[in-house]
Every structure is written in structure tokens, then in C-alpha cells.
């Protein structure tokens, strides 16, 4: 546990310094969309010797959303145009899974296999947008590709565009928030080439993200009702757990372990309901290989010190 705590502490201490160089934005607003509720988590970059500022709000998803966002910006003194927005989605609004497909398969065959395998296994598949999905492909060896498929709920993008309105121009990330549960090789070095799972308690829901050699391969909601009991283990809120129960080569330690030191979370001085977004926001600074439905040409700098030019974005249907 001491190794876990020290590694996470190092990651969190470098979060602000990485944020300083990540972009020209002065702040990042994380917008969580989950059915009938939304969350706003604003992280403001440190300026000079001043510490960062974190603001959290849980709000209904209604027509007043832009007024709430404006109020947050005004309270911290940050212009809206200086803030990038990251939209975090969770199942069932977004679904991520991994298929193993022959490397020689054509584009048409890949699309056919995705529909054939997912339509059978995905509950309520009619509610997903089969024209807007994103792929990440890795060579699995033996002429086989590991293809991670992320597909949006059919009504998610139009609904978020409606909620954010003009603020939607500032969106630079739109995708599966659970991919940021990755603990990484430095955090868990002996899992470098292993498969592991991470469990995030979120109110009375338990989200699950699977990783293989540090690559995000699936996201889902655990289906054992609202029970906090996982076999011999009892999970608590305001914590994230790494799950080794299906990994046979780590019998020398507990099969389910908490990740976040309690003192570190208390130092954030946020309401308990902010924990999931707080943790994912921190981890988002360390993940590079992301599935993101936002186009890469969303903003470009003009020369001679002119303002950043932002373009409208939309979900992309990709086949890499």
C-alpha cells in the first residue's frame, strides 16, 4: 500500500505543473453527463505563487446550465474563452469494449464484425449511434488486432450540444471518462504486461474499467445491484480500487486494494460527491493515448498574437 500511496502522491504533485504546460488555456472545466444529473468541476491553473482553485457543482441537466457555467467563471475570475471543456461520459451513455479481429480484415469486414458481435451482446443496442463510433487498434500478434470500440448513445451528443450551447465551442475532449482510471506502469510496475480492473464507486453505482498492459479495453456498470460487498471485500465510497481477483500471478498480496490515500483526498477540501470527478480529473493529466470524439483541428493559433480561433466540432465516425 505504501508503494501505491507514494506513486499516486507523485502523480498528484505533478498534476498542476503539467497543467501549466498542457495548453494555452487558463482553466479546464470537466463536465460529467450521466442521465438526469450533471456535474461541473473547474480546475484553474496556478498563477505565479498562487495555488490552484477547484470548484465543484452538482446540477440538474436543464436550460439553466449555461448560467451556472457563467457563474462559476465569474466567481473565479476566468473568461469563458480561456477555459477548455472536457465532457466525461459513463455507461450507458457510452460503451467501450474490445474485439479481436484478423489483421487482414478489410474496412467493410471490420464494420460487419463490430455490428455482428456488439449487436448481440450489447443491451438496448438500438439506443446507440452506429454511425458515430471510434476505434483504437493494437497489434495483438499472430496476425490479429485488438480493436477497442467506443460507441456513443444515440441522443447523447445532441443533448449535450443543447445543454452547453455556445460553450460547446470550447470542448476539447468528449469521450469515455472511465479510461482515466488507468493506474499506469509507474503506479503498478509489476502489472506492466498484465490484465487488471479498476472499480470506481459512484453514489450507489459501481463502474468498472478493464485494462490490458495499461491499455483501456472496456467500461461497464457492475450488475450486482447497489451492494458494496465484493466477495470477501467491502468497498466504500470516496475511494478507487484496483482489482486483481482474476489475475493469478499476484497471489502474494490482497486481491483488491484501495488506491487513494485518505489524507490526500481530504486535502482537496471538496464535498464527498466530488470524489469521482476529482480523481478522474487528476488522472486525465497523465493519459495520452485517448479515444476522443473531438476532431484534432478544433482550435488553431493565429500569428501575431491574435486570439485562438475555435471551430465547431462534432462526433467523428472513424475507422483507423
PDB file of C-alpha atoms in Angstrom:
ATOM      1  CA  UNK A   1       0.000   0.000   0.000  1.00  0.00           C
ATOM      2  CA  UNK A   2       2.928   2.341   0.740  1.00  0.00           C
ATOM      3  CA  UNK A   3       4.138   1.911  -2.856  1.00  0.00           C
ATOM      4  CA  UNK A   4       0.672   2.731  -4.201  1.00  0.00           C
ATOM      5  CA  UNK A   5       0.339   5.827  -1.983  1.00  0.00           C
ATOM      6  CA  UNK A   6       3.780   7.195  -2.829  1.00  0.00           C
ATOM      7  CA  UNK A   7       3.261   6.729  -6.575  1.00  0.00           C
ATOM      8  CA  UNK A   8      -0.139   8.422  -6.518  1.00  0.00           C
ATOM      9  CA  UNK A   9       1.249  11.258  -4.399  1.00  0.00           C
ATOM     10  CA  UNK A  10       3.928  11.874  -7.018  1.00  0.00           C
ATOM     11  CA  UNK A  11       1.304  11.916  -9.777  1.00  0.00           C
ATOM     12  CA  UNK A  12      -0.887  14.389  -7.920  1.00  0.00           C
ATOM     13  CA  UNK A  13       2.002  16.682  -7.032  1.00  0.00           C
ATOM     14  CA  UNK A  14       2.988  16.961 -10.707  1.00  0.00           C
ATOM     15  CA  UNK A  15      -0.599  17.495 -11.864  1.00  0.00           C
ATOM     16  CA  UNK A  16      -0.508  21.285 -11.540  1.00  0.00           C
ATOM     17  CA  UNK A  17       2.902  21.613 -13.195  1.00  0.00           C
ATOM     18  CA  UNK A  18       1.724  19.506 -16.161  1.00  0.00           C
ATOM     19  CA  UNK A  19      -1.449  21.554 -16.420  1.00  0.00           C
ATOM     20  CA  UNK A  20       0.675  24.697 -16.800  1.00  0.00           C
ATOM     21  CA  UNK A  21       2.243  23.384 -19.998  1.00  0.00           C
ATOM     22  CA  UNK A  22      -0.674  21.365 -21.352  1.00  0.00           C
ATOM     23  CA  UNK A  23      -2.208  24.203 -23.348  1.00  0.00           C
ATOM     24  CA  UNK A  24      -2.756  27.930 -23.537  1.00  0.00           C
ATOM     25  CA  UNK A  25      -5.949  27.631 -21.537  1.00  0.00           C
ATOM     26  CA  UNK A  26      -6.126  29.100 -18.047  1.00  0.00           C
ATOM     27  CA  UNK A  27      -8.612  26.551 -16.724  1.00  0.00           C
ATOM     28  CA  UNK A  28     -10.237  23.231 -17.515  1.00  0.00           C
ATOM     29  CA  UNK A  29     -13.907  22.545 -16.873  1.00  0.00           C
ATOM     30  CA  UNK A  30     -14.856  18.874 -16.514  1.00  0.00           C
ATOM     31  CA  UNK A  31     -18.496  18.314 -17.416  1.00  0.00           C
ATOM     32  CA  UNK A  32     -19.911  14.958 -16.313  1.00  0.00           C
ATOM     33  CA  UNK A  33     -23.058  13.849 -18.084  1.00  0.00           C
ATOM     34  CA  UNK A  34     -24.890  10.913 -16.544  1.00  0.00           C
ATOM     35  CA  UNK A  35     -28.578  10.536 -17.325  1.00  0.00           C
ATOM     36  CA  UNK A  36     -30.597  13.074 -15.308  1.00  0.00           C
ATOM     37  CA  UNK A  37     -27.681  14.674 -13.461  1.00  0.00           C
ATOM     38  CA  UNK A  38     -24.630  16.627 -14.463  1.00  0.00           C
ATOM     39  CA  UNK A  39     -21.515  17.718 -12.610  1.00  0.00           C
ATOM     40  CA  UNK A  40     -19.179  20.658 -13.120  1.00  0.00           C
ATOM     41  CA  UNK A  41     -15.598  20.502 -11.857  1.00  0.00           C
ATOM     42  CA  UNK A  42     -13.401  23.509 -12.645  1.00  0.00           C
ATOM     43  CA  UNK A  43      -9.645  23.366 -12.243  1.00  0.00           C
ATOM     44  CA  UNK A  44      -7.846  26.705 -12.512  1.00  0.00           C
ATOM     45  CA  UNK A  45      -4.130  26.735 -13.272  1.00  0.00           C
ATOM     46  CA  UNK A  46      -1.883  28.251 -10.607  1.00  0.00           C
ATOM     47  CA  UNK A  47      -0.738  31.778 -11.436  1.00  0.00           C
ATOM     48  CA  UNK A  48       2.620  32.834 -10.044  1.00  0.00           C
ATOM     49  CA  UNK A  49       2.842  31.548  -6.481  1.00  0.00           C
ATOM     50  CA  UNK A  50      -0.902  31.182  -6.031  1.00  0.00           C
ATOM     51  CA  UNK A  51      -2.349  27.708  -5.559  1.00  0.00           C
ATOM     52  CA  UNK A  52      -4.823  26.133  -7.909  1.00  0.00           C
ATOM     53  CA  UNK A  53      -8.538  26.549  -7.417  1.00  0.00           C
ATOM     54  CA  UNK A  54     -11.003  23.690  -7.693  1.00  0.00           C
ATOM     55  CA  UNK A  55     -14.739  24.332  -7.854  1.00  0.00           C
ATOM     56  CA  UNK A  56     -17.348  21.566  -7.872  1.00  0.00           C
ATOM     57  CA  UNK A  57     -21.087  21.789  -8.560  1.00  0.00           C
ATOM     58  CA  UNK A  58     -23.678  19.045  -9.000  1.00  0.00           C
ATOM     59  CA  UNK A  59     -26.589  20.335 -11.050  1.00  0.00           C
ATOM     60  CA  UNK A  60     -29.664  19.147 -12.925  1.00  0.00           C
ATOM     61  CA  UNK A  61     -29.294  18.961 -16.691  1.00  0.00           C
ATOM     62  CA  UNK A  62     -31.662  21.731 -17.686  1.00  0.00           C
ATOM     63  CA  UNK A  63     -31.851  25.002 -19.611  1.00  0.00           C
ATOM     64  CA  UNK A  64     -30.032  26.911 -16.846  1.00  0.00           C
ATOM     65  CA  UNK A  65     -26.765  25.044 -17.451  1.00  0.00           C
ATOM     66  CA  UNK A  66     -25.026  27.911 -19.253  1.00  0.00           C
ATOM     67  CA  UNK A  67     -25.980  30.346 -16.492  1.00  0.00           C
ATOM     68  CA  UNK A  68     -24.382  28.029 -13.933  1.00  0.00           C
ATOM     69  CA  UNK A  69     -21.227  27.733 -16.016  1.00  0.00           C
ATOM     70  CA  UNK A  70     -21.062  31.503 -16.419  1.00  0.00           C
ATOM     71  CA  UNK A  71     -21.477  31.960 -12.666  1.00  0.00           C
ATOM     72  CA  UNK A  72     -18.556  29.620 -11.960  1.00  0.00           C
ATOM     73  CA  UNK A  73     -16.319  31.508 -14.389  1.00  0.00           C
ATOM     74  CA  UNK A  74     -17.304  34.853 -12.871  1.00  0.00           C
ATOM     75  CA  UNK A  75     -16.688  33.609  -9.321  1.00  0.00           C
ATOM     76  CA  UNK A  76     -13.114  32.576 -10.088  1.00  0.00           C
ATOM     77  CA  UNK A  77     -12.439  35.463 -12.479  1.00  0.00           C
ATOM     78  CA  UNK A  78     -11.676  33.350 -15.553  1.00  0.00           C
ATOM     79  CA  UNK A  79     -13.048  34.308 -19.005  1.00  0.00           C
ATOM     80  CA  UNK A  80     -15.051  31.580 -20.702  1.00  0.00           C
ATOM     81  CA  UNK A  81     -12.830  31.757 -23.798  1.00  0.00           C
ATOM     82  CA  UNK A  82      -9.796  30.895 -21.644  1.00  0.00           C
ATOM     83  CA  UNK A  83     -11.340  27.634 -20.454  1.00  0.00           C
ATOM     84  CA  UNK A  84     -11.334  24.286 -22.229  1.00  0.00           C
ATOM     85  CA  UNK A  85     -14.179  21.864 -21.543  1.00  0.00           C
ATOM     86  CA  UNK A  86     -13.786  18.115 -21.104  1.00  0.00           C
ATOM     87  CA  UNK A  87     -17.009  16.098 -21.336  1.00  0.00           C
ATOM     88  CA  UNK A  88     -16.855  12.869 -19.336  1.00  0.00           C
ATOM     89  CA  UNK A  89     -19.346  10.152 -20.240  1.00  0.00           C
ATOM     90  CA  UNK A  90     -20.110   6.928 -18.402  1.00  0.00           C
ATOM     91  CA  UNK A  91     -22.073   3.789 -19.272  1.00  0.00           C
ATOM     92  CA  UNK A  92     -24.756   3.527 -20.514  1.00  0.00           C
ATOM     93  CA  UNK A  93     -24.291   6.915 -22.260  1.00  0.00           C
ATOM     94  CA  UNK A  94     -21.133   5.494 -23.823  1.00  0.00           C
ATOM     95  CA  UNK A  95     -19.980   1.913 -24.288  1.00  0.00           C
ATOM     96  CA  UNK A  96     -16.417   0.665 -24.681  1.00  0.00           C
ATOM     97  CA  UNK A  97     -15.428  -2.900 -25.438  1.00  0.00           C
ATOM     98  CA  UNK A  98     -12.616  -4.748 -27.220  1.00  0.00           C
ATOM     99  CA  UNK A  99     -12.833  -7.248 -30.060  1.00  0.00           C
ATOM    100  CA  UNK A 100     -10.129  -9.434 -31.575  1.00  0.00           C
ATOM    101  CA  UNK A 101     -10.225  -9.222 -35.355  1.00  0.00           C
ATOM    102  CA  UNK A 102      -7.926 -10.706 -38.039  1.00  0.00           C
ATOM    103  CA  UNK A 103      -5.298  -8.159 -39.072  1.00  0.00           C
ATOM    104  CA  UNK A 104      -6.035  -8.754 -42.763  1.00  0.00           C
ATOM    105  CA  UNK A 105      -9.743  -7.849 -42.410  1.00  0.00           C
ATOM    106  CA  UNK A 106     -10.907  -5.085 -44.760  1.00  0.00           C
ATOM    107  CA  UNK A 107     -12.680  -1.939 -43.571  1.00  0.00           C
ATOM    108  CA  UNK A 108     -16.020  -3.404 -44.602  1.00  0.00           C
ATOM    109  CA  UNK A 109     -15.299  -6.679 -42.783  1.00  0.00           C
ATOM    110  CA  UNK A 110     -14.278  -4.816 -39.630  1.00  0.00           C
ATOM    111  CA  UNK A 111     -17.511  -2.839 -39.639  1.00  0.00           C
ATOM    112  CA  UNK A 112     -19.517  -6.032 -40.216  1.00  0.00           C
ATOM    113  CA  UNK A 113     -17.771  -7.832 -37.340  1.00  0.00           C
ATOM    114  CA  UNK A 114     -18.353  -4.902 -34.979  1.00  0.00           C
ATOM    115  CA  UNK A 115     -22.069  -4.877 -35.717  1.00  0.00           C
ATOM    116  CA  UNK A 116     -22.322  -8.664 -35.648  1.00  0.00           C
ATOM    117  CA  UNK A 117     -20.581  -9.084 -32.279  1.00  0.00           C
ATOM    118  CA  UNK A 118     -21.811  -5.976 -30.484  1.00  0.00           C
ATOM    119  CA  UNK A 119     -25.437  -6.061 -31.571  1.00  0.00           C
ATOM    120  CA  UNK A 120     -25.782  -9.481 -29.977  1.00  0.00           C
ATOM    121  CA  UNK A 121     -24.056  -8.680 -26.677  1.00  0.00           C
ATOM    122  CA  UNK A 122     -24.990  -5.021 -26.111  1.00  0.00           C
ATOM    123  CA  UNK A 123     -28.246  -4.480 -24.166  1.00  0.00           C
ATOM    124  CA  UNK A 124     -30.589  -1.976 -25.819  1.00  0.00           C
ATOM    125  CA  UNK A 125     -28.280  -1.710 -28.831  1.00  0.00           C
ATOM    126  CA  UNK A 126     -30.951   0.271 -30.676  1.00  0.00           C
ATOM    127  CA  UNK A 127     -30.186   3.218 -28.359  1.00  0.00           C
ATOM    128  CA  UNK A 128     -26.611   3.604 -29.663  1.00  0.00           C
ATOM    129  CA  UNK A 129     -25.438   5.625 -32.641  1.00  0.00           C
ATOM    130  CA  UNK A 130     -23.946   3.070 -35.025  1.00  0.00           C
ATOM    131  CA  UNK A 131     -22.729   5.811 -37.377  1.00  0.00           C
ATOM    132  CA  UNK A 132     -20.627   7.518 -34.689  1.00  0.00           C
ATOM    133  CA  UNK A 133     -18.099   5.238 -33.071  1.00  0.00           C
ATOM    134  CA  UNK A 134     -14.370   5.415 -32.625  1.00  0.00           C
ATOM    135  CA  UNK A 135     -11.721   2.689 -32.852  1.00  0.00           C
ATOM    136  CA  UNK A 136      -8.275   2.163 -31.378  1.00  0.00           C
ATOM    137  CA  UNK A 137      -6.285  -0.662 -32.957  1.00  0.00           C
ATOM    138  CA  UNK A 138      -3.302  -2.519 -31.472  1.00  0.00           C
ATOM    139  CA  UNK A 139      -1.368  -5.381 -32.984  1.00  0.00           C
ATOM    140  CA  UNK A 140      -2.070  -8.437 -30.837  1.00  0.00           C
ATOM    141  CA  UNK A 141       0.400 -10.710 -32.673  1.00  0.00           C
ATOM    142  CA  UNK A 142      -0.347 -13.852 -34.698  1.00  0.00           C
ATOM    143  CA  UNK A 143      -1.930 -11.661 -37.422  1.00  0.00           C
ATOM    144  CA  UNK A 144      -4.657 -10.485 -35.039  1.00  0.00           C
ATOM    145  CA  UNK A 145      -5.619  -6.970 -33.999  1.00  0.00           C
ATOM    146  CA  UNK A 146      -7.005  -5.891 -30.656  1.00  0.00           C
ATOM    147  CA  UNK A 147      -9.708  -3.408 -31.656  1.00  0.00           C
ATOM    148  CA  UNK A 148     -11.202  -1.240 -28.908  1.00  0.00           C
ATOM    149  CA  UNK A 149     -14.590   0.137 -29.927  1.00  0.00           C
ATOM    150  CA  UNK A 150     -16.232   3.113 -28.209  1.00  0.00           C
ATOM    151  CA  UNK A 151     -19.782   3.934 -29.238  1.00  0.00           C
ATOM    152  CA  UNK A 152     -22.000   6.837 -28.162  1.00  0.00           C
ATOM    153  CA  UNK A 153     -25.569   6.738 -27.027  1.00  0.00           C
ATOM    154  CA  UNK A 154     -27.813   7.909 -29.865  1.00  0.00           C
ATOM    155  CA  UNK A 155     -29.081  11.026 -28.100  1.00  0.00           C
ATOM    156  CA  UNK A 156     -26.008  11.983 -26.063  1.00  0.00           C
ATOM    157  CA  UNK A 157     -24.292  14.364 -28.481  1.00  0.00           C
ATOM    158  CA  UNK A 158     -27.445  16.355 -29.424  1.00  0.00           C
ATOM    159  CA  UNK A 159     -28.409  16.625 -25.746  1.00  0.00           C
ATOM    160  CA  UNK A 160     -25.013  17.957 -24.658  1.00  0.00           C
ATOM    161  CA  UNK A 161     -24.934  20.402 -27.572  1.00  0.00           C
ATOM    162  CA  UNK A 162     -28.310  21.641 -26.402  1.00  0.00           C
ATOM    163  CA  UNK A 163     -27.178  21.978 -22.779  1.00  0.00           C
ATOM    164  CA  UNK A 164     -23.880  23.760 -23.474  1.00  0.00           C
ATOM    165  CA  UNK A 165     -24.960  25.845 -26.481  1.00  0.00           C
ATOM    166  CA  UNK A 166     -22.212  28.378 -27.237  1.00  0.00           C
ATOM    167  CA  UNK A 167     -19.931  26.820 -24.601  1.00  0.00           C
ATOM    168  CA  UNK A 168     -19.767  23.731 -26.807  1.00  0.00           C
ATOM    169  CA  UNK A 169     -17.212  25.594 -28.952  1.00  0.00           C
ATOM    170  CA  UNK A 170     -14.701  25.176 -26.107  1.00  0.00           C
ATOM    171  CA  UNK A 171     -14.977  21.380 -25.914  1.00  0.00           C
ATOM    172  CA  UNK A 172     -11.583  19.715 -26.470  1.00  0.00           C
ATOM    173  CA  UNK A 173     -12.380  16.265 -25.088  1.00  0.00           C
ATOM    174  CA  UNK A 174     -15.560  14.234 -25.489  1.00  0.00           C
ATOM    175  CA  UNK A 175     -15.448  10.567 -24.526  1.00  0.00           C
ATOM    176  CA  UNK A 176     -15.373   7.744 -22.001  1.00  0.00           C
ATOM    177  CA  UNK A 177     -14.387   9.091 -18.588  1.00  0.00           C
ATOM    178  CA  UNK A 178     -13.535   5.631 -17.263  1.00  0.00           C
ATOM    179  CA  UNK A 179     -10.445   5.399 -19.482  1.00  0.00           C
ATOM    180  CA  UNK A 180      -8.830   7.790 -16.966  1.00  0.00           C
ATOM    181  CA  UNK A 181      -8.977   5.150 -14.225  1.00  0.00           C
ATOM    182  CA  UNK A 182      -5.762   3.684 -15.622  1.00  0.00           C
ATOM    183  CA  UNK A 183      -3.189   3.333 -12.847  1.00  0.00           C
ATOM    184  CA  UNK A 184      -0.248   3.216 -15.263  1.00  0.00           C
ATOM    185  CA  UNK A 185       3.051   1.345 -15.212  1.00  0.00           C
ATOM    186  CA  UNK A 186       4.764   3.680 -12.734  1.00  0.00           C
ATOM    187  CA  UNK A 187       1.927   3.247 -10.271  1.00  0.00           C
ATOM    188  CA  UNK A 188       1.805  -0.525 -10.533  1.00  0.00           C
ATOM    189  CA  UNK A 189       5.063  -1.680 -12.200  1.00  0.00           C
ATOM    190  CA  UNK A 190       4.545  -5.431 -11.741  1.00  0.00           C
ATOM    191  CA  UNK A 191       1.305  -5.174 -13.762  1.00  0.00           C
ATOM    192  CA  UNK A 192       3.175  -3.917 -16.840  1.00  0.00           C
ATOM    193  CA  UNK A 193       2.088  -6.788 -19.086  1.00  0.00           C
ATOM    194  CA  UNK A 194      -0.935  -7.951 -17.095  1.00  0.00           C
ATOM    195  CA  UNK A 195      -4.684  -7.514 -17.242  1.00  0.00           C
ATOM    196  CA  UNK A 196      -6.320  -5.693 -14.346  1.00  0.00           C
ATOM    197  CA  UNK A 197      -9.551  -3.937 -13.455  1.00  0.00           C
ATOM    198  CA  UNK A 198     -10.311  -0.713 -11.632  1.00  0.00           C
ATOM    199  CA  UNK A 199     -13.568  -0.153  -9.739  1.00  0.00           C
ATOM    200  CA  UNK A 200     -14.991   3.313  -9.078  1.00  0.00           C
ATOM    201  CA  UNK A 201     -17.848   3.662  -6.542  1.00  0.00           C
ATOM    202  CA  UNK A 202     -20.070   6.474  -7.801  1.00  0.00           C
ATOM    203  CA  UNK A 203     -23.004   7.198  -5.478  1.00  0.00           C
ATOM    204  CA  UNK A 204     -24.744   3.813  -5.390  1.00  0.00           C
ATOM    205  CA  UNK A 205     -23.297   2.690  -8.732  1.00  0.00           C
ATOM    206  CA  UNK A 206     -20.066   0.761  -9.254  1.00  0.00           C
ATOM    207  CA  UNK A 207     -18.299   1.488 -12.526  1.00  0.00           C
ATOM    208  CA  UNK A 208     -15.709  -0.915 -13.838  1.00  0.00           C
ATOM    209  CA  UNK A 209     -12.869  -0.307 -16.304  1.00  0.00           C
ATOM    210  CA  UNK A 210     -10.620  -3.039 -17.684  1.00  0.00           C
ATOM    211  CA  UNK A 211      -7.014  -2.530 -18.756  1.00  0.00           C
ATOM    212  CA  UNK A 212      -4.562  -4.755 -20.589  1.00  0.00           C
ATOM    213  CA  UNK A 213      -0.890  -3.776 -20.361  1.00  0.00           C
ATOM    214  CA  UNK A 214      -2.052  -0.276 -19.458  1.00  0.00           C
ATOM    215  CA  UNK A 215      -4.432  -0.030 -22.429  1.00  0.00           C
ATOM    216  CA  UNK A 216      -8.085   0.672 -21.703  1.00  0.00           C
ATOM    217  CA  UNK A 217     -10.147  -2.183 -23.145  1.00  0.00           C
ATOM    218  CA  UNK A 218     -13.642  -1.929 -21.657  1.00  0.00           C
ATOM    219  CA  UNK A 219     -16.033   0.071 -19.484  1.00  0.00           C
ATOM    220  CA  UNK A 220     -19.219  -1.125 -17.849  1.00  0.00           C
ATOM    221  CA  UNK A 221     -21.553  -0.823 -14.882  1.00  0.00           C
ATOM    222  CA  UNK A 222     -21.261  -3.687 -12.424  1.00  0.00           C
ATOM    223  CA  UNK A 223     -24.524  -5.582 -12.255  1.00  0.00           C
ATOM    224  CA  UNK A 224     -24.794  -6.733  -8.650  1.00  0.00           C
ATOM    225  CA  UNK A 225     -27.355  -4.092  -7.663  1.00  0.00           C
ATOM    226  CA  UNK A 226     -26.108  -1.487  -5.178  1.00  0.00           C
ATOM    227  CA  UNK A 227     -24.279  -3.864  -2.842  1.00  0.00           C
ATOM    228  CA  UNK A 228     -20.873  -2.723  -1.601  1.00  0.00           C
ATOM    229  CA  UNK A 229     -19.819  -6.337  -0.968  1.00  0.00           C
ATOM    230  CA  UNK A 230     -17.417  -7.862  -3.500  1.00  0.00           C
ATOM    231  CA  UNK A 231     -16.812 -11.362  -2.238  1.00  0.00           C
ATOM    232  CA  UNK A 232     -14.630 -11.070   0.865  1.00  0.00           C
ATOM    233  CA  UNK A 233     -14.172  -7.337   0.296  1.00  0.00           C
ATOM    234  CA  UNK A 234     -16.440  -4.445   1.191  1.00  0.00           C
ATOM    235  CA  UNK A 235     -15.911  -1.283  -0.849  1.00  0.00           C
ATOM    236  CA  UNK A 236     -16.534   2.212   0.420  1.00  0.00           C
ATOM    237  CA  UNK A 237     -17.246   5.472  -1.336  1.00  0.00           C
ATOM    238  CA  UNK A 238     -14.604   8.174  -1.837  1.00  0.00           C
ATOM    239  CA  UNK A 239     -12.108   5.540  -2.916  1.00  0.00           C
ATOM    240  CA  UNK A 240     -10.937   3.725  -6.058  1.00  0.00           C
ATOM    241  CA  UNK A 241      -9.964   0.060  -6.053  1.00  0.00           C
ATOM    242  CA  UNK A 242      -7.655  -1.974  -8.226  1.00  0.00           C
ATOM    243  CA  UNK A 243      -8.989  -5.495  -8.670  1.00  0.00           C
ATOM    244  CA  UNK A 244      -6.552  -8.402  -9.063  1.00  0.00           C
ATOM    245  CA  UNK A 245      -9.056 -11.186  -8.399  1.00  0.00           C
ATOM    246  CA  UNK A 246      -8.837 -12.544 -11.946  1.00  0.00           C
ATOM    247  CA  UNK A 247      -5.053 -12.277 -12.142  1.00  0.00           C
ATOM    248  CA  UNK A 248      -3.358 -15.477 -10.989  1.00  0.00           C
ATOM    249  CA  UNK A 249       0.160 -14.112 -10.698  1.00  0.00           C
ATOM    250  CA  UNK A 250      -0.377 -11.663  -7.814  1.00  0.00           C
ATOM    251  CA  UNK A 251      -1.272 -14.075  -5.024  1.00  0.00           C
ATOM    252  CA  UNK A 252       1.341 -12.515  -2.747  1.00  0.00           C
ATOM    253  CA  UNK A 253      -0.893  -9.507  -1.932  1.00  0.00           C
ATOM    254  CA  UNK A 254      -4.566  -8.609  -1.335  1.00  0.00           C
ATOM    255  CA  UNK A 255      -6.615  -9.191  -4.467  1.00  0.00           C
ATOM    256  CA  UNK A 256      -8.490  -5.890  -4.136  1.00  0.00           C
ATOM    257  CA  UNK A 257      -6.672  -2.793  -2.932  1.00  0.00           C
ATOM    258  CA  UNK A 258      -7.613   0.867  -2.355  1.00  0.00           C
ATOM    259  CA  UNK A 259      -5.623   3.333  -4.407  1.00  0.00           C
ATOM    260  CA  UNK A 260      -6.124   6.824  -2.956  1.00  0.00           C
ATOM    261  CA  UNK A 261      -4.535   7.827   0.384  1.00  0.00           C
ATOM    262  CA  UNK A 262      -7.291   9.252   2.594  1.00  0.00           C
ATOM    263  CA  UNK A 263      -5.220  12.256   3.667  1.00  0.00           C
ATOM    264  CA  UNK A 264      -4.670  13.321   0.064  1.00  0.00           C
ATOM    265  CA  UNK A 265      -8.378  13.365  -0.701  1.00  0.00           C
ATOM    266  CA  UNK A 266      -9.116  15.305   2.498  1.00  0.00           C
ATOM    267  CA  UNK A 267      -6.578  17.937   1.477  1.00  0.00           C
ATOM    268  CA  UNK A 268      -8.715  18.711  -1.578  1.00  0.00           C
ATOM    269  CA  UNK A 269     -11.410  20.172   0.736  1.00  0.00           C
ATOM    270  CA  UNK A 270     -14.251  19.178  -1.592  1.00  0.00           C
ATOM    271  CA  UNK A 271     -17.685  17.750  -0.917  1.00  0.00           C
ATOM    272  CA  UNK A 272     -17.776  13.910  -0.803  1.00  0.00           C
ATOM    273  CA  UNK A 273     -19.790  13.671  -4.027  1.00  0.00           C
ATOM    274  CA  UNK A 274     -16.906  15.355  -5.915  1.00  0.00           C
ATOM    275  CA  UNK A 275     -14.514  12.434  -5.386  1.00  0.00           C
ATOM    276  CA  UNK A 276     -15.052  10.516  -8.673  1.00  0.00           C
ATOM    277  CA  UNK A 277     -14.601  13.612 -10.846  1.00  0.00           C
ATOM    278  CA  UNK A 278     -11.680  14.847  -8.719  1.00  0.00           C
ATOM    279  CA  UNK A 279      -9.816  11.560  -9.171  1.00  0.00           C
ATOM    280  CA  UNK A 280     -10.519  11.287 -12.893  1.00  0.00           C
ATOM    281  CA  UNK A 281      -9.546  14.938 -13.418  1.00  0.00           C
ATOM    282  CA  UNK A 282      -6.160  14.256 -11.825  1.00  0.00           C
ATOM    283  CA  UNK A 283      -5.570  11.133 -13.881  1.00  0.00           C
ATOM    284  CA  UNK A 284      -6.539  12.874 -17.122  1.00  0.00           C
ATOM    285  CA  UNK A 285      -3.224  14.768 -17.000  1.00  0.00           C
ATOM    286  CA  UNK A 286      -1.255  11.545 -17.433  1.00  0.00           C
ATOM    287  CA  UNK A 287      -3.104   9.782 -20.229  1.00  0.00           C
ATOM    288  CA  UNK A 288      -2.004  10.379 -23.820  1.00  0.00           C
ATOM    289  CA  UNK A 289      -3.482   7.566 -25.951  1.00  0.00           C
ATOM    290  CA  UNK A 290      -7.157   8.529 -25.697  1.00  0.00           C
ATOM    291  CA  UNK A 291     -10.319   7.780 -27.595  1.00  0.00           C
ATOM    292  CA  UNK A 292     -11.673  11.276 -28.124  1.00  0.00           C
ATOM    293  CA  UNK A 293     -14.683  12.135 -30.290  1.00  0.00           C
ATOM    294  CA  UNK A 294     -13.453  15.693 -30.793  1.00  0.00           C
ATOM    295  CA  UNK A 295     -11.585  16.449 -34.019  1.00  0.00           C
ATOM    296  CA  UNK A 296      -7.920  17.376 -33.740  1.00  0.00           C
ATOM    297  CA  UNK A 297      -8.400  20.667 -35.606  1.00  0.00           C
ATOM    298  CA  UNK A 298     -10.751  22.199 -33.044  1.00  0.00           C
ATOM    299  CA  UNK A 299      -8.507  25.225 -32.383  1.00  0.00           C
ATOM    300  CA  UNK A 300      -5.549  26.822 -34.132  1.00  0.00           C
ATOM    301  CA  UNK A 301      -3.342  29.713 -33.176  1.00  0.00           C
ATOM    302  CA  UNK A 302      -3.232  32.767 -35.362  1.00  0.00           C
ATOM    303  CA  UNK A 303       0.069  34.535 -35.824  1.00  0.00           C
ATOM    304  CA  UNK A 304       0.985  37.958 -34.394  1.00  0.00           C
ATOM    305  CA  UNK A 305      -0.610  37.302 -31.024  1.00  0.00           C
ATOM    306  CA  UNK A 306      -4.172  37.096 -32.273  1.00  0.00           C
ATOM    307  CA  UNK A 307      -6.804  35.220 -30.281  1.00  0.00           C
ATOM    308  CA  UNK A 308      -7.256  31.476 -30.531  1.00  0.00           C
ATOM    309  CA  UNK A 309      -9.698  30.581 -33.275  1.00  0.00           C
ATOM    310  CA  UNK A 310     -12.248  27.902 -32.347  1.00  0.00           C
ATOM    311  CA  UNK A 311     -14.300  25.846 -34.763  1.00  0.00           C
ATOM    312  CA  UNK A 312     -17.496  23.946 -34.259  1.00  0.00           C
ATOM    313  CA  UNK A 313     -16.904  20.266 -33.536  1.00  0.00           C
ATOM    314  CA  UNK A 314     -18.927  17.128 -33.970  1.00  0.00           C
ATOM    315  CA  UNK A 315     -18.570  13.470 -33.157  1.00  0.00           C
ATOM    316  CA  UNK A 316     -16.493  11.658 -35.732  1.00  0.00           C
ATOM    317  CA  UNK A 317     -17.043   8.240 -37.215  1.00  0.00           C
ATOM    318  CA  UNK A 318     -13.565   6.828 -37.505  1.00  0.00           C
ATOM    319  CA  UNK A 319     -12.040   3.635 -38.777  1.00  0.00           C
ATOM    320  CA  UNK A 320      -8.299   3.705 -38.251  1.00  0.00           C
TER     321      UNK A 320
END
